XYZ file of C-alpha atoms in Angstrom:
337
model
C -15.489 9.933 3.145
C -14.973 13.594 1.758
C -17.138 13.143 -1.063
C -20.533 14.735 0.130
C -18.810 18.010 0.605
C -16.844 17.672 -2.908
C -20.323 17.074 -4.981
C -21.750 20.193 -2.846
C -18.751 22.146 -4.437
C -19.467 21.263 -7.916
C -23.343 21.492 -7.552
C -24.071 17.937 -7.717
C -26.881 16.568 -5.357
C -25.619 13.396 -3.514
C -28.510 11.256 -4.245
C -27.629 11.370 -7.988
C -24.624 9.526 -7.349
C -26.304 6.887 -5.406
C -28.385 5.500 -8.530
C -27.772 1.718 -8.747
C -27.230 1.044 -4.897
C -29.555 0.692 -1.972
C -27.403 3.572 -0.352
C -29.126 6.449 1.381
C -27.022 10.091 1.918
C -26.382 9.326 5.693
C -24.335 6.163 4.295
C -21.709 8.179 2.887
C -20.711 9.737 6.420
C -17.125 9.048 7.720
C -17.777 6.496 10.130
C -19.710 4.070 7.874
C -18.087 1.105 6.142
C -19.755 0.743 2.740
C -19.614 -2.885 0.892
C -16.972 -2.248 -2.108
C -19.386 -2.902 -5.118
C -21.727 -0.273 -3.594
C -18.581 1.966 -2.842
C -17.053 1.779 -6.418
C -20.796 2.111 -8.133
C -20.971 5.551 -6.144
C -17.318 6.552 -6.779
C -17.865 6.022 -10.604
C -21.279 7.620 -10.572
C -19.482 10.537 -8.991
C -16.883 10.999 -11.772
C -19.610 10.725 -14.404
C -21.845 13.334 -12.979
C -19.007 15.906 -12.074
C -16.801 15.128 -15.199
C -13.896 14.820 -12.944
C -11.596 11.987 -13.816
C -9.205 13.082 -11.235
C -11.854 12.798 -8.427
C -9.784 10.418 -6.695
C -7.115 12.790 -6.315
C -9.388 15.078 -4.877
C -10.781 12.547 -2.523
C -7.482 11.185 -0.871
C -6.157 14.832 -0.963
C -9.007 15.719 1.236
C -7.873 13.073 3.972
C -5.374 13.538 6.702
C -3.212 10.664 8.619
C -6.336 10.513 11.042
C -7.987 7.802 8.522
C -5.669 5.344 9.658
C -7.394 5.202 13.045
C -5.345 3.973 15.716
C -2.228 3.585 13.666
C -2.311 7.422 12.766
C -0.563 7.806 16.328
C 2.118 5.308 15.786
C 2.790 7.041 12.356
C 2.948 10.408 13.753
C 5.384 9.508 16.652
C 7.805 7.758 14.837
C 11.364 8.955 14.922
C 11.839 9.352 11.240
C 9.821 9.033 8.115
C 11.364 5.712 7.097
C 10.131 4.485 10.557
C 6.699 5.695 10.222
C 6.128 3.942 6.904
C 7.756 0.660 8.192
C 4.991 0.997 10.887
C 2.095 1.876 8.484
C 3.319 -1.516 6.570
C 3.935 -3.610 9.609
C 0.191 -2.812 11.027
C -1.665 -2.385 7.605
C -3.363 -5.775 8.198
C -5.181 -3.629 11.224
C -7.105 -1.432 8.689
C -7.476 -3.685 5.720
C -8.091 -7.208 5.229
C -7.535 -7.330 1.501
C -4.764 -4.455 0.583
C -0.802 -4.012 2.040
C 1.228 -1.540 1.655
C 5.223 -2.430 0.934
C 8.716 -0.946 1.000
C 11.431 -2.131 -1.751
C 14.723 -0.651 -1.799
C 16.180 -0.003 -5.475
C 19.565 1.387 -5.175
C 19.670 4.876 -3.609
C 15.600 4.860 -3.768
C 12.943 3.443 -1.925
C 9.626 2.387 -3.507
C 6.626 2.546 -1.384
C 3.994 0.627 -2.855
C 0.308 -0.072 -2.424
C -1.611 -3.229 -3.947
C -4.245 -5.640 -3.531
C -3.531 -9.433 -2.265
C -6.954 -10.760 -2.531
C -8.410 -12.159 -5.760
C -11.929 -11.043 -5.020
C -12.085 -7.358 -5.220
C -11.624 -5.594 -8.382
C -10.421 -2.419 -7.713
C -10.691 0.465 -10.037
C -8.670 3.386 -11.398
C -10.259 5.717 -8.954
C -9.176 3.879 -5.985
C -5.418 4.053 -7.313
C -5.786 7.761 -7.367
C -7.302 7.916 -3.723
C -4.306 5.575 -2.747
C -1.809 7.980 -4.243
C -3.107 11.197 -3.147
C -3.742 9.792 0.368
C -0.356 8.601 0.895
C 1.213 11.939 -0.253
C -0.972 13.818 2.083
C 0.201 11.603 5.260
C 3.670 11.826 3.931
C 3.633 15.710 3.503
C 1.567 16.137 6.736
C 4.053 14.175 8.871
C 6.845 16.029 7.342
C 5.508 19.191 7.276
C 5.793 19.543 4.107
C 9.795 18.841 4.094
C 9.747 15.597 1.744
C 7.351 14.953 -1.204
C 7.459 11.633 -3.527
C 9.835 12.144 -6.132
C 8.133 10.075 -8.955
C 4.861 8.218 -8.736
C 3.486 4.953 -10.528
C -0.183 3.916 -11.207
C -1.674 0.739 -12.678
C -4.554 3.264 -13.348
C -4.639 3.747 -17.387
C -3.852 7.031 -18.744
C -6.481 9.546 -18.332
C -7.677 11.463 -20.917
C -6.397 14.907 -19.116
C -2.898 13.811 -17.275
C -2.307 17.516 -16.838
C -4.547 17.377 -13.406
C -2.327 14.682 -11.963
C 0.336 17.383 -11.636
C -1.227 18.254 -8.378
C 0.952 15.324 -6.760
C 3.902 17.490 -7.287
C 5.847 14.875 -9.413
C 5.631 12.891 -12.710
C 3.210 10.138 -12.885
C 3.891 6.915 -14.998
C 0.351 5.695 -15.903
C -0.216 1.929 -16.826
C 2.396 0.459 -14.381
C 2.420 -2.794 -13.073
C 2.390 -1.460 -9.602
C 1.038 1.852 -7.636
C 3.327 3.837 -5.322
C 5.865 6.353 -5.427
C 9.832 7.239 -4.859
C 11.319 8.423 -2.287
C 15.342 8.946 -1.490
C 16.972 7.367 1.223
C 17.747 10.614 2.767
C 14.217 11.295 2.528
C 13.435 8.159 4.611
C 15.950 9.414 7.446
C 14.112 12.773 7.961
C 13.448 13.434 11.478
C 9.583 13.721 12.173
C 8.974 16.825 14.232
C 6.284 15.154 16.134
C 8.530 12.464 17.035
C 7.806 10.615 20.490
C 9.601 7.575 21.501
C 7.352 6.931 24.746
C 4.298 7.942 22.910
C 5.193 5.694 19.981
C 5.873 2.711 22.076
C 2.558 3.416 23.764
C 0.821 3.601 20.512
C 2.309 0.298 19.135
C 1.426 -1.361 22.504
C -2.307 -0.394 21.767
C -2.067 -1.478 18.213
C -0.750 -4.938 19.231
C -3.535 -5.058 21.763
C -6.140 -4.993 18.931
C -6.735 -8.354 16.845
C -5.727 -8.044 13.254
C -8.446 -8.241 10.660
C -6.608 -11.491 9.424
C -5.585 -13.770 12.655
C -2.879 -15.461 10.125
C 0.277 -13.437 10.608
C 2.656 -15.604 8.398
C 0.069 -15.787 5.820
C -0.333 -12.197 5.940
C 3.555 -11.543 5.803
C 3.821 -14.059 3.136
C 1.075 -12.019 1.176
C 3.284 -8.656 1.727
C 6.359 -9.974 0.511
C 5.278 -11.468 -2.516
C 3.476 -8.152 -3.665
C 6.907 -6.993 -3.164
C 8.994 -9.377 -4.492
C 7.022 -10.713 -7.390
C 7.316 -7.692 -9.535
C 11.185 -8.188 -9.148
C 10.760 -11.672 -10.568
C 11.214 -13.254 -7.247
C 8.340 -15.871 -6.230
C 10.108 -18.802 -5.114
C 9.559 -19.794 -1.328
C 13.441 -19.786 -0.833
C 13.329 -15.969 -1.806
C 10.361 -15.206 0.261
C 11.530 -17.107 3.175
C 14.737 -14.988 2.816
C 13.079 -11.516 2.969
C 11.040 -12.555 5.543
C 14.010 -13.560 7.659
C 13.329 -17.051 8.175
C 14.298 -20.767 6.844
C 12.144 -22.345 4.256
C 11.049 -25.316 6.419
C 10.186 -22.885 8.782
C 7.710 -20.579 6.718
C 6.276 -23.926 5.202
C 5.266 -25.082 8.741
C 4.125 -21.708 9.660
C 1.621 -21.561 6.838
C 0.761 -25.184 7.243
C -0.341 -24.284 11.004
C -2.526 -21.650 9.388
C -4.183 -23.830 7.133
C -2.574 -22.622 3.656
C 0.403 -23.243 1.656
C 3.300 -21.189 -0.160
C 1.527 -22.209 -3.484
C -1.872 -21.375 -2.345
C -0.697 -17.806 -1.273
C 1.200 -17.299 -4.188
C -1.416 -18.163 -6.420
C -4.086 -15.646 -4.600
C -1.315 -12.702 -4.829
C -0.709 -13.473 -8.536
C -4.467 -14.081 -9.457
C -5.062 -10.591 -7.722
C -2.389 -8.865 -9.572
C -3.583 -10.240 -12.918
C -7.033 -9.156 -12.459
C -5.866 -5.572 -11.963
C -3.283 -5.412 -14.805
C -6.021 -7.073 -17.174
C -8.824 -4.686 -15.793
C -6.668 -1.473 -16.123
C -3.626 -1.831 -18.133
C -2.819 -2.804 -22.241
C 0.164 -4.907 -21.103
C 0.180 -8.071 -23.494
C -0.487 -11.631 -22.194
C 3.307 -12.124 -22.419
C 4.066 -8.902 -20.458
C 2.040 -10.146 -17.879
C 3.375 -13.758 -17.392
C 6.561 -11.854 -17.108
C 5.419 -9.427 -14.833
C 4.048 -12.063 -12.589
C 7.279 -14.290 -12.906
C 5.808 -17.483 -14.717
C 8.189 -19.419 -16.839
C 6.259 -18.680 -20.247
C 2.928 -17.072 -21.459
C 1.364 -20.478 -21.524
C 2.045 -21.339 -18.052
C -0.055 -18.073 -17.145
C -2.789 -18.652 -19.414
C -3.335 -22.605 -18.164
C -2.777 -21.034 -14.531
C -5.213 -18.162 -14.800
C -7.671 -20.567 -16.485
C -7.372 -22.911 -13.626
C -8.136 -20.147 -11.367
C -11.010 -18.287 -13.300
C -12.385 -20.603 -15.714
C -11.318 -17.916 -18.404
C -8.115 -17.326 -20.230
C -6.872 -14.012 -19.528
C -7.793 -12.775 -22.972
C -11.399 -14.010 -22.510
C -11.475 -12.476 -19.294
C -10.306 -8.989 -20.053
C -12.786 -8.911 -22.994
C -15.579 -9.902 -20.762
C -14.391 -7.002 -18.132
C -14.362 -4.521 -21.301
C -17.991 -5.326 -22.285
C -18.934 -5.224 -18.593
C -17.568 -1.729 -18.243
C -15.582 -2.984 -15.124
C -18.332 -1.931 -12.885
C -16.422 -3.540 -9.612
C -19.087 -5.831 -8.870
C -17.027 -8.330 -6.529
C -19.735 -10.356 -4.733
C -18.026 -9.448 -1.536
C -20.948 -8.425 0.810
C -19.043 -7.581 3.769
C -17.468 -4.079 4.609
C -14.132 -3.671 2.878
C -11.563 -0.723 3.029
C -9.306 -0.067 0.217
C -7.636 1.657 3.087
């Protein structure tokens, strides 16, 4: 994490952003994994102390593809930008157990998105900024600046100084239902200068030899598909199975072998998206129900109460009063990327 360097440049002692945690400055070194609640506390403290609401952009922009670990070699040696992003999506489960990247074609454009499918962590506005800046940095790095995103969407609320987000190089639409950016089909076909088929195949073999963080292939694939399809109004098992290239019965059996069901996976993804949008957006309950592909607002309210014990409105109000500090109860190390 490049946070210590940025704090030094801005004249803020690192120890000041560690208040409210049990961390020491050495814990912010790049090779350390932090519990999510502590990480978000540090980031929010840093925003407050520096007065830089765009701190997430600064953090993301100072990363490189190396942050992907072994997956960086796969991405850098892919033949095209499209193959690189497809590889990143396919092997994201090697880097994060709670988040996915996904690709969705829309006419002559492609949307490359990032989202959380695990309903436990609360993702804050600053994490949305880190992700957008980091993904942009990866795209510009592997294309050597030849390709840049054409438009951005972000779930984060409208910042007090939106002009600072111009550093991304394209229009940013805030308060959206998903976070990511648009590329053209031509962008996706861009040949990477560092393409090397032999090295790429070796890198893929290396990735495949490593265990995924989640040992449930079809559960993970279904989560990724739902994260992309839900916001298009497709949440049924037939649509997801078609997207995955298998039959409904095959998918049902595959999920059962992994100890889950399609309905359980869909509920978890819906809850994760709902929590993020209730925390960060001003969408009405009716609009949220439509976004999550519920038949009616009442159906969404009943489901959300069943999942959390609260109505969506009550849950949102509790988060607002608590300041949404990102306390998640997840004690294990967790990576937003």
